[in-house]
GROMACS .gro file of C-alpha atoms in nm:
model
  245
    1MET     CA    1   0.000   0.000   0.000
    2LEU     CA    2   0.124   0.345  -0.087
    3SER     CA    3   0.121   0.558   0.226
    4VAL     CA    4   0.119   0.931   0.162
    5ALA     CA    5   0.103   1.213   0.413
    6LEU     CA    6   0.033   1.562   0.284
    7LEU     CA    7   0.263   1.710   0.545
    8SER     CA    8   0.236   2.065   0.421
    9LEU     CA    9  -0.139   2.039   0.479
   10ALA     CA   10  -0.132   1.862   0.812
   11GLY     CA   11   0.090   2.026   1.074
   12LEU     CA   12   0.122   1.912   1.431
   13VAL     CA   13  -0.204   2.025   1.583
   14ALA     CA   14  -0.053   1.991   1.928
   15ALA     CA   15   0.142   2.309   1.856
   16GLN     CA   16  -0.159   2.515   1.763
   17ASN     CA   17  -0.208   2.685   2.099
   18THR     CA   18   0.155   2.772   2.170
   19GLY     CA   19   0.270   3.131   2.180
   20ASP     CA   20   0.109   3.444   2.317
   21PRO     CA   21  -0.249   3.534   2.230
   22ILE     CA   22  -0.272   3.753   1.922
   23VAL     CA   23  -0.476   4.067   1.872
   24TYR     CA   24  -0.645   4.041   1.534
   25ASP     CA   25  -0.573   4.363   1.348
   26THR     CA   26  -0.594   4.515   0.999
   27GLN     CA   27  -0.376   4.233   0.862
   28HIS     CA   28  -0.669   4.002   0.922
   29ASN     CA   29  -0.957   4.244   0.873
   30VAL     CA   30  -0.885   4.414   0.539
   31THR     CA   31  -1.184   4.211   0.434
   32SER     CA   32  -1.366   3.912   0.577
   33LEU     CA   33  -1.204   3.569   0.572
   34TYR     CA   34  -1.540   3.423   0.476
   35GLY     CA   35  -1.600   3.324   0.115
   36THR     CA   36  -1.414   3.123  -0.148
   37TRP     CA   37  -1.045   3.172  -0.229
   38ALA     CA   38  -0.830   3.012  -0.502
   39THR     CA   39  -0.469   3.030  -0.619
   40GLY     CA   40  -0.345   3.113  -0.968
   41SER     CA   41  -0.607   3.137  -1.240
   42GLY     CA   42  -0.878   2.998  -1.012
   43GLY     CA   43  -0.909   2.674  -1.208
   44VAL     CA   44  -0.926   2.475  -0.884
   45GLN     CA   45  -1.225   2.573  -0.670
   46THR     CA   46  -1.416   2.414  -0.387
   47GLY     CA   47  -1.774   2.304  -0.437
   48SER     CA   48  -1.955   2.054  -0.656
   49GLY     CA   49  -1.736   2.113  -0.962
   50PHE     CA   50  -1.431   1.948  -0.803
   51ALA     CA   51  -1.525   1.657  -0.578
   52ASN     CA   52  -1.812   1.409  -0.554
   53PRO     CA   53  -1.766   1.250  -0.210
   54SER     CA   54  -2.058   1.008  -0.243
   55GLU     CA   55  -1.887   0.848  -0.544
   56MET     CA   56  -1.534   0.922  -0.419
   57THR     CA   57  -1.444   1.079  -0.756
   58PHE     CA   58  -1.285   1.399  -0.882
   59THR     CA   59  -1.344   1.618  -1.184
   60TYR     CA   60  -0.992   1.724  -1.282
   61PRO     CA   61  -0.949   2.097  -1.348
   62LYS     CA   62  -0.752   2.219  -1.650
   63THR     CA   63  -0.499   2.391  -1.422
   64THR     CA   64  -0.335   2.304  -1.092
   65GLY     CA   65  -0.378   2.489  -0.766
   66TRP     CA   66  -0.547   2.511  -0.428
   67SER     CA   67  -0.881   2.647  -0.311
   68VAL     CA   68  -1.034   2.703   0.031
   69SER     CA   69  -1.372   2.827   0.149
   70PHE     CA   70  -1.470   2.954   0.493
   71SER     CA   71  -1.822   3.019   0.622
   72SER     CA   72  -1.931   3.260   0.894
   73ASP     CA   73  -2.048   2.967   1.108
   74TYR     CA   74  -1.695   2.820   1.103
   75TYR     CA   75  -1.711   2.553   0.837
   76PHE     CA   76  -1.440   2.507   0.576
   77GLU     CA   77  -1.374   2.317   0.254
   78TRP     CA   78  -1.033   2.253   0.092
   79ALA     CA   79  -0.949   2.142  -0.264
   80GLN     CA   80  -0.604   2.066  -0.407
   81TYR     CA   81  -0.473   1.953  -0.746
   82THR     CA   82  -0.092   1.962  -0.764
   83PHE     CA   83   0.211   1.787  -0.910
   84VAL     CA   84   0.560   1.744  -0.770
   85SER     CA   85   0.862   1.655  -0.981
   86ASN     CA   86   1.154   1.451  -0.854
   87GLY     CA   87   1.476   1.654  -0.870
   88SER     CA   88   1.690   1.345  -0.926
   89ASP     CA   89   1.459   1.196  -1.189
   90PRO     CA   90   1.235   1.447  -1.373
   91SER     CA   91   1.031   1.163  -1.522
   92CYS     CA   92   0.916   1.060  -1.172
   93ILE     CA   93   0.622   1.295  -1.129
   94THR     CA   94   0.377   1.257  -0.842
   95GLY     CA   95   0.024   1.392  -0.874
   96TYR     CA   96  -0.201   1.475  -0.579
   97VAL     CA   97  -0.574   1.538  -0.583
   98PHE     CA   98  -0.713   1.609  -0.238
   99TRP     CA   99  -1.048   1.715  -0.091
  100THR     CA  100  -1.168   1.759   0.264
  101HIS     CA  101  -1.415   1.966   0.467
  102GLY     CA  102  -1.516   2.020   0.827
  103GLN     CA  103  -1.497   2.293   1.092
  104PHE     CA  104  -1.226   2.549   1.157
  105THR     CA  105  -1.104   2.735   1.465
  106GLU     CA  106  -0.931   3.073   1.493
  107ASN     CA  107  -0.679   3.003   1.769
  108GLU     CA  108  -0.563   3.259   2.026
  109ASN     CA  109  -0.211   3.266   1.882
  110GLY     CA  110  -0.338   3.374   1.540
  111SER     CA  111  -0.328   3.032   1.377
  112LEU     CA  112  -0.609   2.842   1.206
  113THR     CA  113  -0.695   2.477   1.263
  114MET     CA  114  -0.920   2.301   1.012
  115SER     CA  115  -1.064   1.982   1.161
  116PRO     CA  116  -1.222   1.743   0.907
  117PHE     CA  117  -1.548   1.553   0.930
  118GLY     CA  118  -1.358   1.237   0.833
  119ASP     CA  119  -1.498   1.183   0.483
  120GLY     CA  120  -1.211   1.343   0.292
  121TYR     CA  121  -1.015   1.150   0.030
  122GLN     CA  122  -0.714   1.184  -0.195
  123GLN     CA  123  -0.575   1.033  -0.513
  124VAL     CA  124  -0.199   0.990  -0.541
  125GLN     CA  125  -0.038   0.891  -0.868
  126ASP     CA  126   0.333   0.813  -0.860
  127ALA     CA  127   0.494   0.738  -1.195
  128CYS     CA  128   0.778   0.553  -1.022
  129GLY     CA  129   0.591   0.399  -0.731
  130ALA     CA  130   0.532   0.031  -0.667
  131GLU     CA  131   0.160   0.105  -0.674
  132SER     CA  132   0.127   0.379  -0.930
  133ASN     CA  133  -0.223   0.507  -0.858
  134VAL     CA  134  -0.400   0.495  -0.523
  135LEU     CA  135  -0.729   0.639  -0.404
  136GLU     CA  136  -0.755   0.654  -0.027
  137ASN     CA  137  -0.953   0.800   0.262
  138THR     CA  138  -0.788   1.076   0.460
  139ASN     CA  139  -0.872   1.244   0.789
  140GLN     CA  140  -0.594   1.500   0.822
  141SER     CA  141  -0.626   1.829   1.003
  142ILE     CA  142  -0.491   2.136   0.824
  143TYR     CA  143  -0.289   2.369   1.045
  144VAL     CA  144  -0.206   2.725   0.935
  145PRO     CA  145   0.039   2.889   1.182
  146TRP     CA  146  -0.014   3.240   1.041
  147TRP     CA  147  -0.234   3.415   0.786
  148ASN     CA  148  -0.325   3.760   0.662
  149ILE     CA  149  -0.530   3.937   0.396
  150ALA     CA  150  -0.389   4.212   0.174
  151GLN     CA  151  -0.538   4.421  -0.104
  152ASP     CA  152  -0.366   4.424  -0.443
  153THR     CA  153  -0.442   4.691  -0.702
  154THR     CA  154  -0.467   4.427  -0.977
  155ASP     CA  155  -0.590   4.107  -0.812
  156GLY     CA  156  -0.803   4.253  -0.535
  157TYR     CA  157  -0.804   4.081  -0.197
  158LEU     CA  158  -0.533   3.818  -0.145
  159LEU     CA  159  -0.527   3.562   0.135
  160LYS     CA  160  -0.183   3.448   0.247
  161LEU     CA  161  -0.162   3.115   0.432
  162GLN     CA  162   0.150   2.984   0.601
  163LYS     CA  163   0.234   2.613   0.601
  164TYR     CA  164   0.344   2.423   0.910
  165ASP     CA  165   0.710   2.454   0.799
  166GLN     CA  166   0.683   2.835   0.772
  167THR     CA  167   0.681   2.836   0.393
  168TYR     CA  168   0.374   2.971   0.215
  169TYR     CA  169   0.109   2.860  -0.026
  170PRO     CA  170   0.073   3.076  -0.337
  171PRO     CA  171  -0.157   3.375  -0.273
  172PHE     CA  172  -0.528   3.291  -0.273
  173LYS     CA  173  -0.744   3.537  -0.466
  174GLN     CA  174  -1.094   3.607  -0.343
  175ILE     CA  175  -1.334   3.437  -0.585
  176SER     CA  176  -1.655   3.505  -0.398
  177THR     CA  177  -1.765   3.656  -0.068
  178THR     CA  178  -2.013   3.367  -0.044
  179PRO     CA  179  -1.849   3.031   0.027
  180ASN     CA  180  -1.892   2.775  -0.252
  181MET     CA  181  -1.912   2.456  -0.050
  182LEU     CA  182  -2.073   2.114  -0.045
  183PRO     CA  183  -2.315   2.048   0.244
  184THR     CA  184  -2.145   2.108   0.579
  185ARG     CA  185  -2.186   1.758   0.722
  186GLN     CA  186  -2.033   1.414   0.672
  187LEU     CA  187  -2.131   1.310   0.319
  188ARG     CA  188  -2.040   0.940   0.320
  189GLU     CA  189  -1.969   0.656   0.558
  190VAL     CA  190  -1.597   0.601   0.596
  191THR     CA  191  -1.375   0.325   0.726
  192LEU     CA  192  -1.054   0.514   0.789
  193GLY     CA  193  -0.741   0.337   0.675
  194SER     CA  194  -0.914   0.161   0.387
  195ASP     CA  195  -0.756   0.219   0.047
  196VAL     CA  196  -0.864   0.157  -0.310
  197THR     CA  197  -0.583   0.093  -0.556
  198VAL     CA  198  -0.717   0.214  -0.887
  199ALA     CA  199  -0.424   0.134  -1.114
  200GLN     CA  200  -0.131  -0.099  -1.062
  201SER     CA  201   0.096  -0.082  -1.363
  202LYS     CA  202   0.312   0.210  -1.474
  203ARG     CA  203   0.193   0.154  -1.830
  204ASP     CA  204  -0.161   0.246  -1.725
  205LEU     CA  205  -0.044   0.598  -1.641
  206VAL     CA  206  -0.004   0.693  -2.005
  207GLU     CA  207  -0.227   0.444  -2.183
  208GLU     CA  208  -0.561   0.463  -2.000
  209GLU     CA  209  -0.653   0.814  -2.104
  210THR     CA  210  -0.466   1.131  -2.202
  211LEU     CA  211  -0.542   1.489  -2.110
  212GLU     CA  212  -0.650   1.561  -2.467
  213LYS     CA  213  -0.910   1.285  -2.456
  214ARG     CA  214  -1.048   1.419  -2.130
  215ASN     CA  215  -1.076   1.773  -2.263
  216ALA     CA  216  -1.250   1.642  -2.576
  217ALA     CA  217  -1.519   1.459  -2.377
  218PRO     CA  218  -1.876   1.576  -2.451
  219ALA     CA  219  -2.048   1.812  -2.211
  220GLY     CA  220  -2.208   1.628  -1.922
  221ALA     CA  221  -1.975   1.328  -1.950
  222ALA     CA  222  -1.897   1.148  -1.627
  223PRO     CA  223  -1.579   1.267  -1.456
  224ALA     CA  224  -1.270   1.054  -1.506
  225VAL     CA  225  -1.150   0.879  -1.193
  226VAL     CA  226  -0.797   0.784  -1.295
  227GLY     CA  227  -0.687   0.838  -1.650
  228GLY     CA  228  -0.443   1.101  -1.762
  229LEU     CA  229  -0.332   1.228  -1.421
  230ALA     CA  230   0.039   1.165  -1.474
  231TYR     CA  231   0.022   1.289  -1.834
  232ALA     CA  232  -0.136   1.613  -1.715
  233GLY     CA  233   0.134   1.632  -1.449
  234ALA     CA  234   0.414   1.633  -1.704
  235ALA     CA  235   0.256   1.926  -1.884
  236ALA     CA  236   0.188   2.111  -1.562
  237VAL     CA  237   0.540   2.070  -1.427
  238ALA     CA  238   0.691   2.175  -1.757
  239ALA     CA  239   0.479   2.489  -1.762
  240LEU     CA  240   0.484   2.584  -1.395
  241GLY     CA  241   0.798   2.430  -1.248
  242MET     CA  242   0.803   2.227  -0.928
  243LEU     CA  243   0.491   2.263  -0.717
  244THR     CA  244   0.485   2.181  -0.349
  245ILE     CA  245   0.186   2.044  -0.167
   0.00000   0.00000   0.00000
């Protein structure tokens, strides 16, 4: 079984209440945190267009990125579609598709903790892995040590989120002041730790379905579950460089 931890998403929650209490100021109140935010071109967004938890499937966006939504009653949703290249072997590209939702807390030290309902899931496709394509349940908290909101003259409001290792996600642009989210409750029964291996052979990565075939599918076609993820990753890495989770 391929075991993958999205460490840049899941910090050590035990550290969330360390440090002195923070006074929330204009860095956090330029505009409300509530709404939907997305990196880059906004191709990845939370809501029904990305994940279908009841079927445990994804609809792959045309571009990579992250998206997060926050509601005024302290619910969140997170979507991620990224690729990471291997510095020692550029052909070994790993693709990650990740979705989760739950409740979030604004901690006294200025951090955010997003605690999932437990029905999140992720797909990991490793071109050089023993099991090349795995779909698995995940129940990882997302810890953001620090965050702020700034206003850009071109892009408008930008949300900056720090990762557990003190690096940063790309800036999140405000897509909507209304959160675009699936229902804020557990959406499927889950046995945590159970995995579904959806493709075993490396040959399947390039032969099952290419990105061009997916883009040419008729409107209303069912979302692809597996095909083309690594092929899309090669194009994405070539165009955008190495992406971190």
